[in-house]
């Protein structure tokens, strides 16, 4: 499958899996890439192809394990950034926000001090995802600690932490198609 490098993509938009258009998560990519995906789906080989590409699923199932995983990546690449307060799997995130991950930042006033909290929420569907896709989401949300907008600096930070970021972002979109197809088989 061709590489997908979309520097200014609106990463946070992922339609809910119950939408009629199976391919809406990859719209905006070059037509030849979309056609390759459609061809695999039409031939019934897409899930088999995806399982072969990502044969292993991660074992980061608990919120404590997710927090430790995020903290490890943060400490490796962003030691001086604001501390991480929480990292959780959120079952509502995809349906409410059309996103797969969210970064929230809150400032709280305690007397004459201002404390900030950085929280990362990952869609629960990623509890059973390939580790590389979970890492891409974590990297994306961590990048929001320094860059709030999806701009060139933001994507540069993402690719610094995960060199295959753009391909993994595309593959996360393919994972949503995979989940929809798997759900249809049940």
PDB file of C-alpha atoms in Angstrom, residues 27 56 58 70-71 87 90 94 102 112 120-121 142-143 147 149 153 165 171 177:
ATOM      1  CA  UNK A  27     -11.478  10.852   2.155  1.00  0.00           C
ATOM      2  CA  UNK A  56       0.243  -8.362  17.299  1.00  0.00           C
ATOM      3  CA  UNK A  58      -0.612  -4.561  22.661  1.00  0.00           C
ATOM      4  CA  UNK A  70       2.320   7.587  28.078  1.00  0.00           C
ATOM      5  CA  UNK A  71       4.628   8.768  30.868  1.00  0.00           C
ATOM      6  CA  UNK A  87      -4.175   9.037  30.829  1.00  0.00           C
ATOM      7  CA  UNK A  90     -12.603   6.645  27.256  1.00  0.00           C
ATOM      8  CA  UNK A  94     -15.302   8.569  19.458  1.00  0.00           C
ATOM      9  CA  UNK A 102      -8.222  13.978  23.239  1.00  0.00           C
ATOM     10  CA  UNK A 112      -2.482  32.564  44.788  1.00  0.00           C
ATOM     11  CA  UNK A 120      -4.962  12.379  27.686  1.00  0.00           C
ATOM     12  CA  UNK A 121      -7.995  10.324  26.740  1.00  0.00           C
ATOM     13  CA  UNK A 142       1.524  14.513  23.779  1.00  0.00           C
ATOM     14  CA  UNK A 143       2.429  16.902  20.970  1.00  0.00           C
ATOM     15  CA  UNK A 147       1.558  22.805  20.191  1.00  0.00           C
ATOM     16  CA  UNK A 149      -2.922  23.648  16.832  1.00  0.00           C
ATOM     17  CA  UNK A 153       5.504  22.601  14.221  1.00  0.00           C
ATOM     18  CA  UNK A 165       3.844   9.111  12.297  1.00  0.00           C
ATOM     19  CA  UNK A 171      -3.132   3.114   9.306  1.00  0.00           C
ATOM     20  CA  UNK A 177     -12.418   0.542   8.572  1.00  0.00           C
TER      21      UNK A 177
END
